[in-house]
Amino acid sequence: AQKITQTQPGMFVQEKEAVTLDCTYDTSDQSYGLFWYKQPSSGEMIFLIYQGSYDEQNATEGRYSLNFQKARKSANLVISASQLGDSAMYFCAMREDNTGNQFYFGTGTSLTVIP
Amino acid sequence: EAQVTQNPRYLITVTGKKLTVTCSQNMNHEYMSWYRQDPGLGLRQIYYSMNVEVTDKGDVPEGYKVSRKEKRNFPLILESPSPNQTSLYFCASRGHVREKLFFGSGTQLSVL
C-alpha cells in the first residue's frame, strides 16, 4: 500500500485565490511527521511546512497552512492568495518515528497559477 | 551558509561506466540519504545513513552503492549504470530526528 497518496496530478488556480492540495497517508505508528515541499521548475526542493502527529493545532507558515485531520489520515496543504510564483510541483512526505529513518513521498501535484 | 552540496549538477554517461555522485553537508548532520525522482513516481529513497559507517537500504537500492567514511560526505556510486537509472537524484541530510530534510540541488543523470 502507498504510504503517501496525492490524487491530484495537476491543479489550476486563479491568481489571488486559495487552493487546497490533497494528501492522505497510511501508517500504524502513533508518532509521525508530515511535510510539504515545493519544487519549482528549477528543480530544487523547498521545505514549506511541517505537522507532527501530536501537534494539536494545524501548522501555519505565512500563506501556507496544513489542514490536518488525524482520524481521516489527511494532511492537505492550503495556499492562500496564490501568486504566480506558486506555480510548481508540490510533494507531501511522511516520516514514521518508529524508525525515523525512512521518508515517504507522494507522487506530487503540479500547481499552475493563472494570471 | 548551511547547505547540502551535490556534484555534478548534470551528468551524461554510457551504460556500464562507473560513476560517483558526491554529496557533502556542512551542518554536522548525522543522518543523510539519497533519493531518485521519476515522473509519476515522486521521490523514492535509495539508501540512508544514520552515522559514519552506518548505512541501510531504502526502497530502491538495487544497482547503487553508498559509503559513509566521514560525517559530512555521502557519495552515491553506480558501479555499472543502466538506462533505467536515468533519473533526477537528490541527496538530503537531517539533524534532529524530527527535523525537516535539507536537500541538495539535485543531479540529473542520463545513462545512454
Short mmCIF file of C-alpha atoms in Angstrom, two decimals, chain A residues 40-113:
data_model
loop_
_atom_site.label_atom_id
_atom_site.label_comp_id
_atom_site.label_asym_id
_atom_site.label_seq_id
_atom_site.Cartn_x
_atom_site.Cartn_y
_atom_site.Cartn_z
CA PRO A 40 9.81 24.88 -8.85
CA SER A 41 10.88 24.33 -12.43
CA SER A 42 14.48 24.98 -11.42
CA GLY A 43 14.38 21.64 -9.60
CA GLU A 44 15.36 22.40 -6.00
CA MET A 45 13.30 21.08 -3.11
CA ILE A 46 11.99 23.83 -0.85
CA PHE A 47 10.58 22.99 2.57
CA LEU A 48 7.20 24.61 3.21
CA ILE A 49 5.57 23.30 6.35
CA TYR A 50 5.66 20.56 8.99
CA GLN A 51 3.00 18.91 11.14
CA GLY A 52 3.73 16.49 13.95
CA SER A 53 1.18 13.83 14.73
CA TYR A 54 0.81 15.08 18.31
CA ASP A 55 0.52 18.73 17.36
CA GLU A 56 -2.93 19.88 18.42
CA GLN A 57 -3.07 22.87 16.16
CA ASN A 58 -2.77 22.94 12.42
CA ALA A 59 0.59 24.21 11.27
CA THR A 60 0.81 27.54 9.51
CA GLU A 61 3.70 29.28 7.76
CA GLY A 62 2.78 32.56 6.14
CA ARG A 63 0.40 31.81 3.25
CA TYR A 64 0.74 28.08 3.81
CA SER A 65 -1.37 26.12 6.25
CA LEU A 66 -1.80 22.44 6.79
CA ASN A 67 -5.30 21.08 7.27
CA PHE A 68 -4.50 18.10 9.49
CA GLN A 69 -7.29 15.59 10.03
CA LYS A 70 -5.75 12.76 12.01
CA ALA A 71 -8.77 10.44 12.06
CA ARG A 72 -9.04 10.67 8.29
CA LYS A 73 -5.26 10.47 7.87
CA SER A 74 -5.17 13.52 5.69
CA ALA A 75 -2.75 16.43 5.63
CA ASN A 76 -3.90 18.83 2.97
CA LEU A 77 -1.86 21.90 2.08
CA VAL A 78 -3.76 25.15 1.75
CA ILE A 79 -2.15 28.02 -0.11
CA SER A 80 -3.94 31.30 0.37
CA ALA A 81 -3.79 34.26 -2.02
CA SER A 82 -1.99 32.34 -4.76
CA GLN A 83 0.83 34.05 -6.59
CA LEU A 84 2.36 33.32 -9.99
CA GLY A 85 5.49 32.16 -8.20
CA ASP A 86 3.49 29.39 -6.55
CA SER A 87 3.40 27.51 -9.85
CA ALA A 88 5.43 24.40 -9.07
CA MET A 89 5.30 20.74 -8.15
CA TYR A 90 4.27 20.05 -4.56
CA PHE A 91 5.20 16.94 -2.63
CA CYS A 92 3.71 15.59 0.56
CA ALA A 93 6.01 13.43 2.69
CA MET A 94 5.88 11.43 5.91
CA ARG A 95 8.42 10.26 8.44
CA GLU A 96 7.42 7.47 10.82
CA ASP A 97 9.01 7.93 14.23
CA ASN A 98 9.11 4.20 14.89
CA THR A 99 12.23 4.15 12.77
CA GLY A 100 12.70 7.79 11.82
CA ASN A 101 14.96 6.65 9.04
CA GLN A 102 12.76 6.49 6.02
CA PHE A 103 10.88 9.31 4.43
CA TYR A 104 7.98 8.50 2.13
CA PHE A 105 6.99 10.90 -0.62
CA GLY A 106 3.85 11.19 -2.68
CA THR A 107 3.83 11.39 -6.44
CA GLY A 108 3.31 15.14 -6.36
CA THR A 109 0.78 17.69 -7.57
CA SER A 110 1.64 20.16 -10.30
CA LEU A 111 0.09 23.52 -9.50
CA THR A 112 -0.35 26.19 -12.14
CA VAL A 113 -1.39 29.69 -11.11
#
